[in-house]
Amino acid sequence: MKLNLTKPICFFDLETTGTNIAKDRIVEIAILKVFPNGNKESYTWRVNPEMPIPAEVTKIHGISYDDIKEEPTFKDLSKKIYEMIKGCDLGGYNSNRFDIPLLAEEFLRAEIDFDIKSALAVDVQTIFHKKEKRTLEAAYKFYCDKDLTNAHSAEADTNATFEVLESQLDRYPDLENDMKWLAEFSAHKKFVDFAGFIAYNKKGEEVFSFGKHRGKLVEDVFEKEPGYYGWIQNADFPLYTKKVLTVIKLKKLSDKLN
């Protein structure tokens, strides 16, 4: 079944220096852009992460620092990547939990304020796990009856993810061929930030989801313990989380002034 698109969707996959959203960097990014008329365009970039790649990570994706030390940095590439995905929905495999949050961090470091939250995000892994509970290689074999060669290559994983989603639509009649529906179906618990440090309560209010203030309103915590905001801003939290908390704090200040 062909995807029912009202605007382009960009499937993408990242290879990185590790799994820490706040600290690790992209070493390879592949994007497959699919248009409503069925046309496709794809690009793959190798990226100098400006930091070492641990040997155990190189064993997974096969990219060492020597392989990419002469490549452009993410900041060098950021405008090209931004122009490709701007105005598009996003698709990936485990992308809601990892790829999108890490990409948001890279954009912020490159001083591009790209509101990724405005895009619908379809996470093929979530659909797969809700239906079959397996890995990408197994998903590709199960849905497409193909062996995934060059697994952990960003380009191979990206193209496999796109093919799996189309096959999922063919296999499950209850899946709607609509990006908004698929984004909601593949979403995890809704968080205000990508990393899951700030959640919504039943009233739709922002609350902390970690630490001693778990479940408490962010606004109340900042009012009763002003130093908590400063501690977070100086601690090892993702840039996007810090940005979201700043917006909440400024909104509360603006409401008081008005």
mmCIF file of C-alpha atoms in Angstrom:
data_model
loop_
_atom_site.group_PDB
_atom_site.id
_atom_site.type_symbol
_atom_site.label_atom_id
_atom_site.label_comp_id
_atom_site.label_asym_id
_atom_site.label_seq_id
_atom_site.Cartn_x
_atom_site.Cartn_y
_atom_site.Cartn_z
ATOM 1 C CA MET A 1 0.000 0.000 0.000
ATOM 2 C CA LYS A 2 1.356 3.402 -0.987
ATOM 3 C CA LEU A 3 1.530 6.052 1.714
ATOM 4 C CA ASN A 4 -1.333 8.534 1.681
ATOM 5 C CA LEU A 5 0.560 11.800 2.005
ATOM 6 C CA THR A 6 -0.661 15.382 2.120
ATOM 7 C CA LYS A 7 2.899 16.711 2.368
ATOM 8 C CA PRO A 8 6.376 15.143 2.073
ATOM 9 C CA ILE A 9 7.674 12.810 4.764
ATOM 10 C CA CYS A 10 11.379 12.376 5.491
ATOM 11 C CA PHE A 11 12.491 8.975 6.721
ATOM 12 C CA PHE A 12 15.873 9.281 8.367
ATOM 13 C CA ASP A 13 18.395 7.309 10.364
ATOM 14 C CA LEU A 14 21.414 8.382 12.397
ATOM 15 C CA GLU A 15 24.673 6.652 13.198
ATOM 16 C CA THR A 16 26.234 8.279 16.236
ATOM 17 C CA THR A 17 29.110 8.262 18.703
ATOM 18 C CA GLY A 18 26.827 6.725 21.349
ATOM 19 C CA THR A 19 23.348 6.808 22.874
ATOM 20 C CA ASN A 20 23.522 9.820 25.199
ATOM 21 C CA ILE A 21 21.221 12.431 23.665
ATOM 22 C CA ALA A 22 22.859 15.307 25.523
ATOM 23 C CA LYS A 23 26.485 14.365 24.834
ATOM 24 C CA ASP A 24 26.797 12.201 21.726
ATOM 25 C CA ARG A 25 27.032 13.388 18.128
ATOM 26 C CA ILE A 26 25.991 12.300 14.641
ATOM 27 C CA VAL A 27 28.589 10.548 12.444
ATOM 28 C CA GLU A 28 26.257 9.667 9.563
ATOM 29 C CA ILE A 29 22.771 10.752 8.546
ATOM 30 C CA ALA A 30 20.660 9.388 5.712
ATOM 31 C CA ILE A 31 17.381 10.972 4.623
ATOM 32 C CA LEU A 32 14.816 9.533 2.219
ATOM 33 C CA LYS A 33 12.275 12.183 1.254
ATOM 34 C CA VAL A 34 8.997 10.814 -0.129
ATOM 35 C CA PHE A 35 6.616 13.224 -1.874
ATOM 36 C CA PRO A 36 2.802 12.938 -2.125
ATOM 37 C CA ASN A 37 3.108 12.111 -5.840
ATOM 38 C CA GLY A 38 5.379 9.145 -5.053
ATOM 39 C CA ASN A 39 8.650 10.794 -6.105
ATOM 40 C CA LYS A 40 11.637 10.235 -3.833
ATOM 41 C CA GLU A 41 14.993 11.845 -3.219
ATOM 42 C CA SER A 42 17.681 10.695 -0.836
ATOM 43 C CA TYR A 43 20.952 11.941 0.586
ATOM 44 C CA THR A 44 23.531 10.453 2.921
ATOM 45 C CA TRP A 45 26.139 12.526 4.708
ATOM 46 C CA ARG A 46 29.149 11.446 6.740
ATOM 47 C CA VAL A 47 29.725 13.884 9.609
ATOM 48 C CA ASN A 48 32.790 14.801 11.646
ATOM 49 C CA PRO A 49 31.481 14.594 15.243
ATOM 50 C CA GLU A 50 34.430 16.564 16.626
ATOM 51 C CA MET A 51 34.853 13.932 19.327
ATOM 52 C CA PRO A 52 36.251 10.374 19.533
ATOM 53 C CA ILE A 53 34.132 7.368 18.582
ATOM 54 C CA PRO A 54 34.414 4.555 21.158
ATOM 55 C CA ALA A 55 35.755 1.287 19.717
ATOM 56 C CA GLU A 56 32.655 -0.623 20.825
ATOM 57 C CA VAL A 57 30.460 1.811 18.873
ATOM 58 C CA THR A 58 32.644 1.528 15.753
ATOM 59 C CA LYS A 59 32.117 -2.247 15.914
ATOM 60 C CA ILE A 60 28.375 -1.655 15.551
ATOM 61 C CA HIS A 61 28.229 0.753 12.599
ATOM 62 C CA GLY A 62 31.754 0.308 11.187
ATOM 63 C CA ILE A 63 32.632 4.014 11.232
ATOM 64 C CA SER A 64 35.841 5.095 12.947
ATOM 65 C CA TYR A 65 36.982 8.654 13.601
ATOM 66 C CA ASP A 66 39.730 8.271 10.974
ATOM 67 C CA ASP A 67 36.990 7.512 8.414
ATOM 68 C CA ILE A 68 35.265 10.855 8.967
ATOM 69 C CA LYS A 69 37.803 13.283 10.413
ATOM 70 C CA GLU A 70 37.975 15.130 7.062
ATOM 71 C CA GLU A 71 34.198 15.290 6.642
ATOM 72 C CA PRO A 72 32.168 18.457 7.357
ATOM 73 C CA THR A 73 30.769 19.007 10.842
ATOM 74 C CA PHE A 74 27.041 18.959 11.523
ATOM 75 C CA LYS A 75 27.079 22.746 11.762
ATOM 76 C CA ASP A 76 28.581 22.864 8.249
ATOM 77 C CA LEU A 77 25.764 20.642 6.966
ATOM 78 C CA SER A 78 22.950 21.936 9.156
ATOM 79 C CA LYS A 79 21.422 24.364 6.622
ATOM 80 C CA LYS A 80 21.284 21.691 3.879
ATOM 81 C CA ILE A 81 19.685 19.194 6.256
ATOM 82 C CA TYR A 82 17.260 21.811 7.545
ATOM 83 C CA GLU A 83 16.179 22.774 4.021
ATOM 84 C CA MET A 84 15.549 19.121 3.169
ATOM 85 C CA ILE A 85 13.299 18.338 6.141
ATOM 86 C CA LYS A 86 11.674 21.749 6.683
ATOM 87 C CA GLY A 87 7.899 21.516 6.354
ATOM 88 C CA CYS A 88 7.943 17.715 6.237
ATOM 89 C CA ASP A 89 6.656 14.999 8.513
ATOM 90 C CA LEU A 90 9.271 12.627 9.911
ATOM 91 C CA GLY A 91 9.587 8.852 9.913
ATOM 92 C CA GLY A 92 12.115 6.541 11.465
ATOM 93 C CA TYR A 93 12.818 3.438 13.495
ATOM 94 C CA ASN A 94 12.968 4.210 17.235
ATOM 95 C CA SER A 95 13.071 7.813 16.052
ATOM 96 C CA ASN A 96 10.738 9.269 18.681
ATOM 97 C CA ARG A 97 13.005 8.124 21.504
ATOM 98 C CA PHE A 98 16.423 8.616 19.934
ATOM 99 C CA ASP A 99 16.892 10.011 16.409
ATOM 100 C CA ILE A 100 14.544 13.002 16.679
ATOM 101 C CA PRO A 101 15.766 14.111 20.141
ATOM 102 C CA LEU A 102 19.419 13.833 19.073
ATOM 103 C CA LEU A 103 18.774 15.659 15.796
ATOM 104 C CA ALA A 104 17.052 18.438 17.742
ATOM 105 C CA GLU A 105 20.133 18.761 19.953
ATOM 106 C CA GLU A 106 22.427 19.009 16.918
ATOM 107 C CA PHE A 107 20.257 21.749 15.377
ATOM 108 C CA LEU A 108 20.324 23.735 18.604
ATOM 109 C CA ARG A 109 24.137 23.459 18.795
ATOM 110 C CA ALA A 110 24.255 24.695 15.184
ATOM 111 C CA GLU A 111 22.065 27.651 16.234
ATOM 112 C CA ILE A 112 19.152 26.596 14.032
ATOM 113 C CA ASP A 113 15.903 26.898 15.981
ATOM 114 C CA PHE A 114 14.005 24.218 14.088
ATOM 115 C CA ASP A 115 10.710 23.347 15.775
ATOM 116 C CA ILE A 116 10.690 19.605 15.113
ATOM 117 C CA LYS A 117 7.651 19.312 17.382
ATOM 118 C CA SER A 118 5.562 20.929 14.641
ATOM 119 C CA ALA A 119 6.083 17.875 12.402
ATOM 120 C CA LEU A 120 4.131 14.652 12.684
ATOM 121 C CA ALA A 121 6.454 11.817 13.692
ATOM 122 C CA VAL A 122 5.764 8.229 12.636
ATOM 123 C CA ASP A 123 7.858 5.708 14.561
ATOM 124 C CA VAL A 124 7.873 2.447 12.615
ATOM 125 C CA GLN A 125 9.452 0.579 15.552
ATOM 126 C CA THR A 126 6.495 1.413 17.800
ATOM 127 C CA ILE A 127 4.016 0.149 15.218
ATOM 128 C CA PHE A 128 6.117 -2.986 14.824
ATOM 129 C CA HIS A 129 6.430 -3.601 18.559
ATOM 130 C CA LYS A 130 2.734 -3.050 19.123
ATOM 131 C CA LYS A 131 2.012 -5.600 16.408
ATOM 132 C CA GLU A 132 4.893 -8.104 16.394
ATOM 133 C CA LYS A 133 7.533 -7.236 19.084
ATOM 134 C CA ARG A 134 10.751 -7.624 17.049
ATOM 135 C CA THR A 135 13.899 -5.876 15.682
ATOM 136 C CA LEU A 136 14.424 -3.958 12.401
ATOM 137 C CA GLU A 137 16.148 -6.933 10.737
ATOM 138 C CA ALA A 138 13.279 -9.194 11.792
ATOM 139 C CA ALA A 139 10.741 -6.565 10.717
ATOM 140 C CA TYR A 140 12.294 -6.371 7.255
ATOM 141 C CA LYS A 141 12.261 -10.159 6.910
ATOM 142 C CA PHE A 142 8.751 -10.472 8.346
ATOM 143 C CA TYR A 143 7.060 -7.710 6.351
ATOM 144 C CA CYS A 144 9.150 -7.550 3.171
ATOM 145 C CA ASP A 145 10.527 -11.130 3.056
ATOM 146 C CA LYS A 146 14.023 -9.747 2.492
ATOM 147 C CA ASP A 147 17.281 -10.030 4.397
ATOM 148 C CA LEU A 148 18.614 -6.699 5.608
ATOM 149 C CA THR A 149 22.184 -6.482 4.360
ATOM 150 C CA ASN A 150 24.500 -3.787 5.711
ATOM 151 C CA ALA A 151 22.452 -3.432 8.913
ATOM 152 C CA HIS A 152 23.595 -0.407 10.962
ATOM 153 C CA SER A 153 24.413 1.407 7.741
ATOM 154 C CA ALA A 154 22.290 4.560 7.905
ATOM 155 C CA GLU A 155 21.265 4.298 4.234
ATOM 156 C CA ALA A 156 20.291 0.604 4.407
ATOM 157 C CA ASP A 157 18.342 1.100 7.648
ATOM 158 C CA THR A 158 16.548 4.173 6.278
ATOM 159 C CA ASN A 159 15.367 2.465 3.096
ATOM 160 C CA ALA A 160 14.345 -0.660 5.021
ATOM 161 C CA THR A 161 12.288 1.472 7.420
ATOM 162 C CA PHE A 162 10.386 3.073 4.535
ATOM 163 C CA GLU A 163 9.658 -0.333 2.942
ATOM 164 C CA VAL A 164 8.528 -1.799 6.267
ATOM 165 C CA LEU A 165 5.982 0.983 6.836
ATOM 166 C CA GLU A 166 4.435 0.462 3.407
ATOM 167 C CA SER A 167 4.234 -3.291 4.086
ATOM 168 C CA GLN A 168 2.693 -2.681 7.513
ATOM 169 C CA LEU A 169 -0.108 -0.721 5.825
ATOM 170 C CA ASP A 170 -0.708 -3.664 3.489
ATOM 171 C CA ARG A 171 -0.738 -6.222 6.318
ATOM 172 C CA TYR A 172 -2.898 -4.460 8.917
ATOM 173 C CA PRO A 173 -6.274 -3.172 7.654
ATOM 174 C CA ASP A 174 -6.813 -1.315 10.942
ATOM 175 C CA LEU A 175 -3.792 0.927 10.299
ATOM 176 C CA GLU A 176 -5.004 4.131 8.665
ATOM 177 C CA ASN A 177 -2.970 5.433 5.727
ATOM 178 C CA ASP A 178 -2.822 8.879 7.255
ATOM 179 C CA MET A 179 0.292 10.519 8.711
ATOM 180 C CA LYS A 180 -1.504 12.119 11.679
ATOM 181 C CA TRP A 181 -3.118 8.804 12.649
ATOM 182 C CA LEU A 182 0.151 6.886 12.249
ATOM 183 C CA ALA A 183 2.030 9.502 14.275
ATOM 184 C CA GLU A 184 -0.460 9.198 17.134
ATOM 185 C CA PHE A 185 -0.460 5.391 16.942
ATOM 186 C CA SER A 186 3.351 5.217 17.007
ATOM 187 C CA ALA A 187 3.754 7.795 19.780
ATOM 188 C CA HIS A 188 4.816 6.840 23.276
ATOM 189 C CA LYS A 189 3.603 8.703 26.355
ATOM 190 C CA LYS A 190 3.423 12.381 25.485
ATOM 191 C CA PHE A 191 6.241 14.472 26.865
ATOM 192 C CA VAL A 192 6.825 18.204 26.596
ATOM 193 C CA ASP A 193 10.493 17.675 25.744
ATOM 194 C CA PHE A 194 12.005 14.873 23.662
ATOM 195 C CA ALA A 195 14.065 13.229 26.403
ATOM 196 C CA GLY A 196 11.102 12.688 28.721
ATOM 197 C CA PHE A 197 12.124 14.870 31.671
ATOM 198 C CA ILE A 198 8.932 16.946 31.446
ATOM 199 C CA ALA A 199 5.516 15.337 30.946
ATOM 200 C CA TYR A 200 1.898 16.425 30.782
ATOM 201 C CA ASN A 201 -0.493 15.556 33.606
ATOM 202 C CA LYS A 202 -4.149 14.667 33.062
ATOM 203 C CA LYS A 203 -5.015 18.369 32.859
ATOM 204 C CA GLY A 204 -2.397 18.995 30.169
ATOM 205 C CA GLU A 205 -0.103 20.883 32.557
ATOM 206 C CA GLU A 206 3.697 20.536 32.489
ATOM 207 C CA VAL A 207 5.092 18.413 35.335
ATOM 208 C CA PHE A 208 8.511 16.999 36.117
ATOM 209 C CA SER A 209 8.815 13.276 35.408
ATOM 210 C CA PHE A 210 12.039 12.642 37.332
ATOM 211 C CA GLY A 211 13.763 13.206 40.640
ATOM 212 C CA LYS A 212 12.486 14.696 43.869
ATOM 213 C CA HIS A 213 9.878 16.820 42.076
ATOM 214 C CA ARG A 214 8.373 14.001 39.997
ATOM 215 C CA GLY A 215 4.711 14.739 39.296
ATOM 216 C CA LYS A 216 4.920 18.351 40.514
ATOM 217 C CA LEU A 217 3.987 21.310 38.318
ATOM 218 C CA VAL A 218 7.059 22.909 36.743
ATOM 219 C CA GLU A 219 5.690 26.390 37.435
ATOM 220 C CA ASP A 220 5.125 25.596 41.132
ATOM 221 C CA VAL A 221 8.614 24.146 41.548
ATOM 222 C CA PHE A 222 10.281 27.177 39.962
ATOM 223 C CA GLU A 223 8.237 29.530 42.173
ATOM 224 C CA LYS A 224 8.936 27.675 45.426
ATOM 225 C CA GLU A 225 12.526 26.668 44.596
ATOM 226 C CA PRO A 226 13.967 29.228 42.121
ATOM 227 C CA GLY A 227 17.423 27.656 42.236
ATOM 228 C CA TYR A 228 16.125 24.456 40.676
ATOM 229 C CA TYR A 229 15.895 26.131 37.274
ATOM 230 C CA GLY A 230 19.501 27.292 37.515
ATOM 231 C CA TRP A 231 20.645 23.838 38.590
ATOM 232 C CA ILE A 232 19.040 22.248 35.512
ATOM 233 C CA GLN A 233 20.493 24.871 33.175
ATOM 234 C CA ASN A 234 23.994 24.173 34.479
ATOM 235 C CA ALA A 235 23.628 20.395 34.691
ATOM 236 C CA ASP A 236 24.009 17.753 31.976
ATOM 237 C CA PHE A 237 20.476 17.919 30.556
ATOM 238 C CA PRO A 238 19.665 18.046 26.813
ATOM 239 C CA LEU A 239 19.594 21.516 25.267
ATOM 240 C CA TYR A 240 16.008 21.024 24.116
ATOM 241 C CA THR A 241 14.882 20.209 27.670
ATOM 242 C CA LYS A 242 16.563 23.396 28.910
ATOM 243 C CA LYS A 243 14.901 25.368 26.127
ATOM 244 C CA VAL A 244 11.443 24.031 27.024
ATOM 245 C CA LEU A 245 11.924 24.883 30.698
ATOM 246 C CA THR A 246 13.034 28.397 29.768
ATOM 247 C CA VAL A 247 9.863 28.876 27.713
ATOM 248 C CA ILE A 248 7.725 27.719 30.678
ATOM 249 C CA LYS A 249 9.583 30.021 33.064
ATOM 250 C CA LEU A 250 9.281 33.046 30.755
ATOM 251 C CA LYS A 251 5.588 32.379 30.165
ATOM 252 C CA LYS A 252 4.936 32.341 33.900
ATOM 253 C CA LEU A 253 6.881 35.613 34.294
ATOM 254 C CA SER A 254 4.931 37.189 31.434
ATOM 255 C CA ASP A 255 1.607 36.117 32.992
ATOM 256 C CA LYS A 256 2.618 37.786 36.265
ATOM 257 C CA LEU A 257 3.555 41.041 34.530
ATOM 258 C CA ASN A 258 0.264 41.104 32.672
#
